[in-house]
Short mmCIF file of C-alpha atoms in Angstrom, two decimals:
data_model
loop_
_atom_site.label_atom_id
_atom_site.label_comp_id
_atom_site.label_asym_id
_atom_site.label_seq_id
_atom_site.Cartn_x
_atom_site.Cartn_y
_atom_site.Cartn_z
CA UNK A 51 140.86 109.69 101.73
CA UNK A 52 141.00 108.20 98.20
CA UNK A 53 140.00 108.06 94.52
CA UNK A 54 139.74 104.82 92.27
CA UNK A 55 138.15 105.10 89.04
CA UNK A 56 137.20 101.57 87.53
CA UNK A 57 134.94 100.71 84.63
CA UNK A 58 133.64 97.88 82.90
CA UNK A 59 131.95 97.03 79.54
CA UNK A 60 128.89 95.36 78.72
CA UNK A 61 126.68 94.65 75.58
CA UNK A 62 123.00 96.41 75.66
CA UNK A 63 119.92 95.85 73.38
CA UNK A 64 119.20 99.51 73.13
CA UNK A 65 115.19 100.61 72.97
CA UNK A 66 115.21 101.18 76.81
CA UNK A 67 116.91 98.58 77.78
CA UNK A 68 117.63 98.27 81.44
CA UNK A 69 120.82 96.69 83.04
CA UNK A 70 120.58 95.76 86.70
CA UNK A 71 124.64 96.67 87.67
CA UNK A 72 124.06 97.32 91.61
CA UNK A 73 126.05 93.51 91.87
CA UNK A 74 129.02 95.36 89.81
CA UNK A 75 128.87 98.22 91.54
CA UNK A 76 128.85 96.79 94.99
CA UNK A 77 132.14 94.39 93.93
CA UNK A 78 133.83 97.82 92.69
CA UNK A 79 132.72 99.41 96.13
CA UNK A 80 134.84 96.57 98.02
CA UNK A 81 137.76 96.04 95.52
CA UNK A 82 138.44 99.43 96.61
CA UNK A 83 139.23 99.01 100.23
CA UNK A 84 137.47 102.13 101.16
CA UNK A 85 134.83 102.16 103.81
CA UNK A 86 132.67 105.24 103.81
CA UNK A 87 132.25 107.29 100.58
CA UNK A 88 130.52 108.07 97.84
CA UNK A 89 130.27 105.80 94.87
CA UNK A 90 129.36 107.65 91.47
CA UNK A 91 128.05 105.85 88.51
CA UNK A 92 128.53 107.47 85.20
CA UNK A 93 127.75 106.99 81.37
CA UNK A 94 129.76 108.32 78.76
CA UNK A 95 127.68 109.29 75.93
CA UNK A 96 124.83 111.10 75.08
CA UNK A 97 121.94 108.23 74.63
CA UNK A 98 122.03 106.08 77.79
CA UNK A 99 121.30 107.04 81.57
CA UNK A 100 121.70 105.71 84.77
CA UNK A 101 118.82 105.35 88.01
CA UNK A 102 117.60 103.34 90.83
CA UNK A 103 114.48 101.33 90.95
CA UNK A 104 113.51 97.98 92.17
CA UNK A 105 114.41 95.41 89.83
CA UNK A 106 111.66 93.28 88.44
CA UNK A 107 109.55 92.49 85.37
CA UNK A 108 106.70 94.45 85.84
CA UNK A 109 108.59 98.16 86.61
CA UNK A 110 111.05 97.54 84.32
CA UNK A 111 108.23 97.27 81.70
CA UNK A 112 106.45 100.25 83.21
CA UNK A 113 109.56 102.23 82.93
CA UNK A 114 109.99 101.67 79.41
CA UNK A 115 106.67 102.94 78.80
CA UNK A 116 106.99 105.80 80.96
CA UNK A 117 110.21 106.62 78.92
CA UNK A 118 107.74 106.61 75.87
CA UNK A 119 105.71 109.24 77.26
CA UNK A 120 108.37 111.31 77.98
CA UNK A 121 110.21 111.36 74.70
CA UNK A 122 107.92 109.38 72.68
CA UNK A 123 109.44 107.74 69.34
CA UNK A 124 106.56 108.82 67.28
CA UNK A 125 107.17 112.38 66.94
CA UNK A 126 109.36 114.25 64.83
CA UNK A 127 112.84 114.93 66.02
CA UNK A 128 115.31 117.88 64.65
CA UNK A 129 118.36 115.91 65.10
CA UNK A 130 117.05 113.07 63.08
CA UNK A 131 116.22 115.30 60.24
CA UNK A 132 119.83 116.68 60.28
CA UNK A 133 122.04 113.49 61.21
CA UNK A 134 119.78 110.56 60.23
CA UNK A 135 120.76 108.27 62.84
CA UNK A 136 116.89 108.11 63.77
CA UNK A 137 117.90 108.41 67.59
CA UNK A 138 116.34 111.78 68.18
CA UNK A 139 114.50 109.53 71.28
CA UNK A 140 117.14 108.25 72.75
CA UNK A 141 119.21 111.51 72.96
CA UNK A 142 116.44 113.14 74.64
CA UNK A 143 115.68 110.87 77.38
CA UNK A 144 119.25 110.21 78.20
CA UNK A 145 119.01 114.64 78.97
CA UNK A 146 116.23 113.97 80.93
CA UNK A 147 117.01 111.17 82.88
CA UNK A 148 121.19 112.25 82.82
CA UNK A 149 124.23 109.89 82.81
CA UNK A 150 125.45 110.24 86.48
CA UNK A 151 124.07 109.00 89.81
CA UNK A 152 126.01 109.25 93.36
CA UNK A 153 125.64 106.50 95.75
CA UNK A 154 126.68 106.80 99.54
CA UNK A 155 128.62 103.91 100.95
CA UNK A 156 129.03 102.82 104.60
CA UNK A 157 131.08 99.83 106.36
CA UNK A 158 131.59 99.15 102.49
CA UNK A 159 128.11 98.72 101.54
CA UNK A 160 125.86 100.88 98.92
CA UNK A 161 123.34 102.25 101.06
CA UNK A 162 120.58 101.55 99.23
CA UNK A 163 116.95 99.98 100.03
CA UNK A 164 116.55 96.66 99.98
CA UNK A 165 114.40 96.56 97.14
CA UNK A 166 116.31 99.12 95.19
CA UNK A 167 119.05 98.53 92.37
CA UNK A 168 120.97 100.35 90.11
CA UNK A 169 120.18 100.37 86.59
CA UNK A 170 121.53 101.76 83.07
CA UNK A 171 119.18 102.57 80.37
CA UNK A 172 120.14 102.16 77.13
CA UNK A 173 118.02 104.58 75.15
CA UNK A 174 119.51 104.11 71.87
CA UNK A 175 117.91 102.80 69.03
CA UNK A 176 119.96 99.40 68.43
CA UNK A 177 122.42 96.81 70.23
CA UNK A 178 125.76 99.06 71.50
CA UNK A 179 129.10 98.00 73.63
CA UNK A 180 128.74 100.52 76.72
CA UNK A 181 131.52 101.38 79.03
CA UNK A 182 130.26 102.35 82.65
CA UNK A 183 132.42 104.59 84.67
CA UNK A 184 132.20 103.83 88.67
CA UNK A 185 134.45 106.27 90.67
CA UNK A 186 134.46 105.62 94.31
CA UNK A 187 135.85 108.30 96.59
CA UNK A 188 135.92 107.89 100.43
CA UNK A 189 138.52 106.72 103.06
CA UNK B 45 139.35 115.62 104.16
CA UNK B 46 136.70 113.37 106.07
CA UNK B 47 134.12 111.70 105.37
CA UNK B 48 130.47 111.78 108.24
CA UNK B 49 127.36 109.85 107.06
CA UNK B 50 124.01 111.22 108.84
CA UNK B 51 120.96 109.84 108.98
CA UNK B 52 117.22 111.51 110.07
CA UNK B 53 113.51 109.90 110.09
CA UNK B 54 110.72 111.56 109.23
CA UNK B 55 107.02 110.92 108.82
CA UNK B 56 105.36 111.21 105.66
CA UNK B 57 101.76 111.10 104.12
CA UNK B 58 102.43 109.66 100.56
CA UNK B 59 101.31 110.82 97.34
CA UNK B 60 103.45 113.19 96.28
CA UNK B 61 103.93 114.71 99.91
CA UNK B 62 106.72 116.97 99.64
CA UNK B 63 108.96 117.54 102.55
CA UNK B 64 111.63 120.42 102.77
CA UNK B 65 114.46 119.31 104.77
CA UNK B 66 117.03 122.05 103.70
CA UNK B 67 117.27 123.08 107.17
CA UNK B 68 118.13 119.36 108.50
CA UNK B 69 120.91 119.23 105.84
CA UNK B 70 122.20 122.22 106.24
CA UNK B 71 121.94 120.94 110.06
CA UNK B 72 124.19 118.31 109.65
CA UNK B 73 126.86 120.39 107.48
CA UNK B 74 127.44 122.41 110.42
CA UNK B 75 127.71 119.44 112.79
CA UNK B 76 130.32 118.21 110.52
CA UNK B 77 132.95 120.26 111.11
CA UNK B 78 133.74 120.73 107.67
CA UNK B 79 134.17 123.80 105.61
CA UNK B 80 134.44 122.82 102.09
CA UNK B 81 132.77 119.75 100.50
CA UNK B 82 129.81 118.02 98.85
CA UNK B 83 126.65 116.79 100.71
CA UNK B 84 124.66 114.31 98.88
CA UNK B 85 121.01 114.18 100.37
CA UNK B 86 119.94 110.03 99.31
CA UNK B 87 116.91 108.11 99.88
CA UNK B 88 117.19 104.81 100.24
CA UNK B 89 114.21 102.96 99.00
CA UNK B 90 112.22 102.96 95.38
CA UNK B 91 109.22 104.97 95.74
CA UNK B 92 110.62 108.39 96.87
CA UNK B 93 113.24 110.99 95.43
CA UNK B 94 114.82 113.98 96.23
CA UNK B 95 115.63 118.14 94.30
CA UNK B 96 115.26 121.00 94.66
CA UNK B 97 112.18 123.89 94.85
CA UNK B 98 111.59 127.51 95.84
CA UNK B 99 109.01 125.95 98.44
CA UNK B 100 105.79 127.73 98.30
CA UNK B 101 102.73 126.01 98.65
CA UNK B 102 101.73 127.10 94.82
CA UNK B 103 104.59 125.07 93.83
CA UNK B 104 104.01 122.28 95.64
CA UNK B 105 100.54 121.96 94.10
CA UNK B 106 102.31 122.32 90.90
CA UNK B 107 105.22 120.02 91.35
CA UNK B 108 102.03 117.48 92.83
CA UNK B 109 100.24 118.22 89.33
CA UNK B 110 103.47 117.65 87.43
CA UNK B 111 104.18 114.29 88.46
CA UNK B 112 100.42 113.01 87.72
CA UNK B 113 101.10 114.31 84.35
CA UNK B 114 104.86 112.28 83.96
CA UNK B 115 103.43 108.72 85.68
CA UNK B 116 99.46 109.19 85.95
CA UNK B 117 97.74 107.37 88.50
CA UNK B 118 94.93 106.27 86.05
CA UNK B 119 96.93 104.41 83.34
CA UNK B 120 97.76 100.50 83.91
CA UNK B 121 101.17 99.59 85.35
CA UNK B 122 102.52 96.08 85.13
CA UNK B 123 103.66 96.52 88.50
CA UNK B 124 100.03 96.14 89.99
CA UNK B 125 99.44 93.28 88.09
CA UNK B 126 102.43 91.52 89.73
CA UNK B 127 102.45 92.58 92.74
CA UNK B 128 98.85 94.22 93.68
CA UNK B 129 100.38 97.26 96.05
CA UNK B 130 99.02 99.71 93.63
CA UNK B 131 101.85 101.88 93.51
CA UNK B 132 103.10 101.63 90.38
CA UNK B 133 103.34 105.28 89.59
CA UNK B 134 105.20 105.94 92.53
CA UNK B 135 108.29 103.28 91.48
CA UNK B 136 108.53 105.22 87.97
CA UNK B 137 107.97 109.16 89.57
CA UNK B 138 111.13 107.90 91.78
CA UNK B 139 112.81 106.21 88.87
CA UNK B 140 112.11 109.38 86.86
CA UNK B 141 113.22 111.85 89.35
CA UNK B 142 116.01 109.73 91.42
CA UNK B 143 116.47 109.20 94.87
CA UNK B 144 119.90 111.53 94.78
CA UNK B 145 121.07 114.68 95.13
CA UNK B 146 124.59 116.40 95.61
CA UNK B 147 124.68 119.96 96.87
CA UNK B 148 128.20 121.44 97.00
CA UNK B 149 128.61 123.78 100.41
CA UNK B 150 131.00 126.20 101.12
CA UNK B 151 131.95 128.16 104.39
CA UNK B 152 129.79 125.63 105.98
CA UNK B 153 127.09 126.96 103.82
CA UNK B 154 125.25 125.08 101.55
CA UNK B 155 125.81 126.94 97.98
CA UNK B 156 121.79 126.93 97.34
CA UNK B 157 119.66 129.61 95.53
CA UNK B 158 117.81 132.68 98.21
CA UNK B 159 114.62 130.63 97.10
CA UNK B 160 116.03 127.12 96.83
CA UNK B 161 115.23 124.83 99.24
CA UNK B 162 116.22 120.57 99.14
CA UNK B 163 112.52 118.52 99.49
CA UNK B 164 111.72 115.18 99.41
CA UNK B 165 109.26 113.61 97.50
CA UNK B 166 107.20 110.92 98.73
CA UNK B 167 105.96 109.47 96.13
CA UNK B 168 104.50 106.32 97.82
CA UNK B 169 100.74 105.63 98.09
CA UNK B 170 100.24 106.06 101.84
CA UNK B 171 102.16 107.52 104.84
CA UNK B 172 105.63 105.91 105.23
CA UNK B 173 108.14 106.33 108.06
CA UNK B 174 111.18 107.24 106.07
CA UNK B 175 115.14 107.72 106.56
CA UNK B 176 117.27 109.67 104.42
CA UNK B 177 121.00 110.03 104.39
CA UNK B 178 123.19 112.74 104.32
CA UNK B 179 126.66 112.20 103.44
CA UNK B 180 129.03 115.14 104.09
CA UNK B 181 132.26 114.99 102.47
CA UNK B 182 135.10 117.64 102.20
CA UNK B 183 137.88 119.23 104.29
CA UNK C 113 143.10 115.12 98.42
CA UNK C 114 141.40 118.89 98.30
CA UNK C 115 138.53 120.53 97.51
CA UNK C 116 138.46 123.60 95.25
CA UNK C 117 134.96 125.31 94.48
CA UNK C 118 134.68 127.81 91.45
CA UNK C 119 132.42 129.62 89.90
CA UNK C 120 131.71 131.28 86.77
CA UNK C 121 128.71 133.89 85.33
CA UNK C 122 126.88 133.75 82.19
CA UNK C 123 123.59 136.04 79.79
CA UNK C 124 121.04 133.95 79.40
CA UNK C 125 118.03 134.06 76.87
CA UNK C 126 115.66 131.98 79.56
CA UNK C 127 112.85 130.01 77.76
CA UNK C 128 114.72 126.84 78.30
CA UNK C 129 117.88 128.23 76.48
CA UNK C 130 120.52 125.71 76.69
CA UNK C 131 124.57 126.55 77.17
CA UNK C 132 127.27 124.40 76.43
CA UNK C 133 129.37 125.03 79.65
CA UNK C 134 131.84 121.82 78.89
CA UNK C 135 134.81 124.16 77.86
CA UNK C 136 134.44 126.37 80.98
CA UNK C 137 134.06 122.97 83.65
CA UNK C 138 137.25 121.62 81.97
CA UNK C 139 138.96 124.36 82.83
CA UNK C 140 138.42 124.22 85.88
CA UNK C 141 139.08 121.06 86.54
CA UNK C 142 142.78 121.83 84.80
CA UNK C 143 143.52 124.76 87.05
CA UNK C 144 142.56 122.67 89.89
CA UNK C 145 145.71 120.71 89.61
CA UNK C 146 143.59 117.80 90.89
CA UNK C 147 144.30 114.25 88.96
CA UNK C 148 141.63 112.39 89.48
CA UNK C 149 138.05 113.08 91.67
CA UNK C 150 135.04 114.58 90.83
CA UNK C 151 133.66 117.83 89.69
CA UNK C 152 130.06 119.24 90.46
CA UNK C 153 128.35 121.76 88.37
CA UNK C 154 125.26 123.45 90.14
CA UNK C 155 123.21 126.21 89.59
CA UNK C 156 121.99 128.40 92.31
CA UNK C 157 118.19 129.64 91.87
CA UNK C 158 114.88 127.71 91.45
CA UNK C 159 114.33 128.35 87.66
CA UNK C 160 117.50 126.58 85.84
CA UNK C 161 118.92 122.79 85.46
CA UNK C 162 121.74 121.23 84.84
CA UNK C 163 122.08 118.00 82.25
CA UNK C 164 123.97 116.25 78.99
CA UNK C 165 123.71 116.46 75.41
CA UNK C 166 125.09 115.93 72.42
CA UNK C 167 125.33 119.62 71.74
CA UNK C 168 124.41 120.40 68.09
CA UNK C 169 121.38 122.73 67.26
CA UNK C 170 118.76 119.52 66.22
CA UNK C 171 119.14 118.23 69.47
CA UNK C 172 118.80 121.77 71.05
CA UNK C 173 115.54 122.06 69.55
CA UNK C 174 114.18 118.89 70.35
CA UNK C 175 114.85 119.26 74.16
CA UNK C 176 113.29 122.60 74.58
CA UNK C 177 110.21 120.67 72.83
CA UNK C 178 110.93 117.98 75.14
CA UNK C 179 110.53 120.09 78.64
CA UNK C 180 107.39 122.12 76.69
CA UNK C 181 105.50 118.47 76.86
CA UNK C 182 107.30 117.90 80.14
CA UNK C 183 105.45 121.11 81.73
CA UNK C 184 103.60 122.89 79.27
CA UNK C 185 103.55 126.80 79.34
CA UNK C 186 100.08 127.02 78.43
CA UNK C 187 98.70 125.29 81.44
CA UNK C 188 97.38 126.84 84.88
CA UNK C 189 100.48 127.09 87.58
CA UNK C 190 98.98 127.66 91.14
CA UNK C 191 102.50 129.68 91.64
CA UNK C 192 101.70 131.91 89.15
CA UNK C 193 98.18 132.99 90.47
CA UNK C 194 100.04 133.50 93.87
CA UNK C 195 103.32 135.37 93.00
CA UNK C 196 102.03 136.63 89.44
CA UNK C 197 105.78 136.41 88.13
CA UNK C 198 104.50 134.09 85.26
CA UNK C 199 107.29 131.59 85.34
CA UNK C 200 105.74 128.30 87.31
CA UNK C 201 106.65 126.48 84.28
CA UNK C 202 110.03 127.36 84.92
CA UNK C 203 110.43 126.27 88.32
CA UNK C 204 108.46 123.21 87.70
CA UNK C 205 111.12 121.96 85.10
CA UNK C 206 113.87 123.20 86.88
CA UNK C 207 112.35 120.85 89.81
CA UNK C 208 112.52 117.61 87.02
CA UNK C 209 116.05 118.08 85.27
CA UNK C 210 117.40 119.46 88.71
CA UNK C 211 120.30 121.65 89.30
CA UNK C 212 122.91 119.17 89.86
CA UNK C 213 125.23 117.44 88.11
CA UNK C 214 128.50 115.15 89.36
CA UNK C 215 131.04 114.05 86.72
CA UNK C 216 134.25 112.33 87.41
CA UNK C 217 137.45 113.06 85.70
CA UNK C 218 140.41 111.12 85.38
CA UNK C 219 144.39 112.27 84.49
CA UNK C 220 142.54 115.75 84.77
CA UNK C 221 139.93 115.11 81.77
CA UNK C 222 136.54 114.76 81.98
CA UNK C 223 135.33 111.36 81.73
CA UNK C 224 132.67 112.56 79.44
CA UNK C 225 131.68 110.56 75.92
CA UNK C 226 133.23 112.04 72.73
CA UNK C 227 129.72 113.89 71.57
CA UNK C 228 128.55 114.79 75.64
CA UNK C 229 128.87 118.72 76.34
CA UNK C 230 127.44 119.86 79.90
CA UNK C 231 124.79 122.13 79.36
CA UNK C 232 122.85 124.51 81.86
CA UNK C 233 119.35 125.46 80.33
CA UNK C 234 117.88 128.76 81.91
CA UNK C 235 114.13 127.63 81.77
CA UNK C 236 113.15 131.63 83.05
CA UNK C 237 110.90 133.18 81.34
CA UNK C 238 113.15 136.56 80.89
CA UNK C 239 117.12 137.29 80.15
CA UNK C 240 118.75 136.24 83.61
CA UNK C 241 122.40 137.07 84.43
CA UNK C 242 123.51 133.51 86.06
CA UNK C 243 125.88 132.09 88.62
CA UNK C 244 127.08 128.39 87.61
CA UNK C 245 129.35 126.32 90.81
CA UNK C 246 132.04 124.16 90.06
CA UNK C 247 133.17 121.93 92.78
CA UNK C 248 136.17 120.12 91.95
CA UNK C 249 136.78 117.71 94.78
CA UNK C 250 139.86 114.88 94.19
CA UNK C 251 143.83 113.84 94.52
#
């Protein structure tokens, strides 16, 4: 049994945007010569969030609007009215949604659908340099 | 410390069909062996997720209700238009909700609630034949 | 590698009343003696959730408006007509945050972001004396 904890950076638009890292992920998963385990993907901050869902145009569109409903930019926010920063949105979704997600490994391999990948949401409300944490624990 | 990844099918009807497996989990914490540890329940696939519930058919119908009201049925998702399944809602309910769970256990006991029990929801639209892990890690 | 699983009590307010518990966790994770792994904060019971914030009292009171749109107190809850305890908003959002959270910590800290706090909101609709886990698992 072991622990390696890796990250890596990347540059987001912000407004939702989505980030397909399962490729990153699964190179982390093998660079760490473990074979069963659990691989957790993790955030830092308070205005991003991490999920699965399968990657293409038309969900990642539907997830932004979803996202919308749930903590939509049009109403009036208490921590924009003290700080602002006009990211009262963003804050609350990355709550909802949270910044961690476990991932079970096997034989080295994320065992996830085939038509399921993991993705970052950037909630915040311009371009930001994000650092994702993947720890991978297993033997 | 070890490491024993589990897998179980079950049958479900779709739609928000919520299934408590807390007795298969807690199952296959017992078969482990182990007496201290995490097991993370995970669904592998994009239409389905997995939490917690004190499962009681009033709760059900409300959880059912709650879910229309976070990714209706009856608003347009760019995911139809693509792809024509029609099940749209059910990628962004398990995008919204995740397809993970970890559920620390001790004594061999999972450490859940009197009226806490793990489901899984299917949020697909029509029965699916499904397989969920369970990865039980500890010492 | 070990496992060590702690817990901790807390008053809460209910009505989605949010505690910072990032203090107590980190603590934990200190007198663990464990360098790096991961640590698990979960909340026994149906009616509570586990998440991330920026803690400061703006954000506070946009996320209790948040899980008010989520699942509103002033509509019908089937669990409510059956067990007449009044609080099927309460489990319902408990259902949607859930009541488990993984983060992983490194040289013994929390890999948290600089304005993150953990937070455990009590979404009950009374004062509840509460049980929080904390499963620090690592080397």
């Amino acid at each position: 049994m072991a622990v390696k904890t890796y990250d890596f950076q990347m540059t987001t638009k912000g407004f939702a945007d989505i980030i397909d890292v399962t490729e990153r992920v699964s190179r982390l998963v093998g660079e760490s010569g473990l074979s069963d385990g659990l691989a957790t993907v993790f955030v830092p901050g308070s205005t991003a969030g991490v999920t699965t869902v399968e990657f293409e145009s038309g969900l990642v569109k539907d997830l932004k609007e979803a996202f919308e409903r749930l903590a939509p930019t049009g109403v009036t926010y208490a921590h924009d009215a003290r700080w602002g920063d006009g990211n009262g949105f963003s804050h609350v979704r990355s709550s909802l949604l949270k910044t961690s997600l476990t991932i079970p490994f096997k034989n080295s391999n994320l065992m996830l659908g085939t038509w399921q990948q993991i993705v970052i949401v950037d909630f915040d409300n311009r371009s930001r340099r994000r650092r994702v944490i993947v720890q991978v624990m297993g033997e």
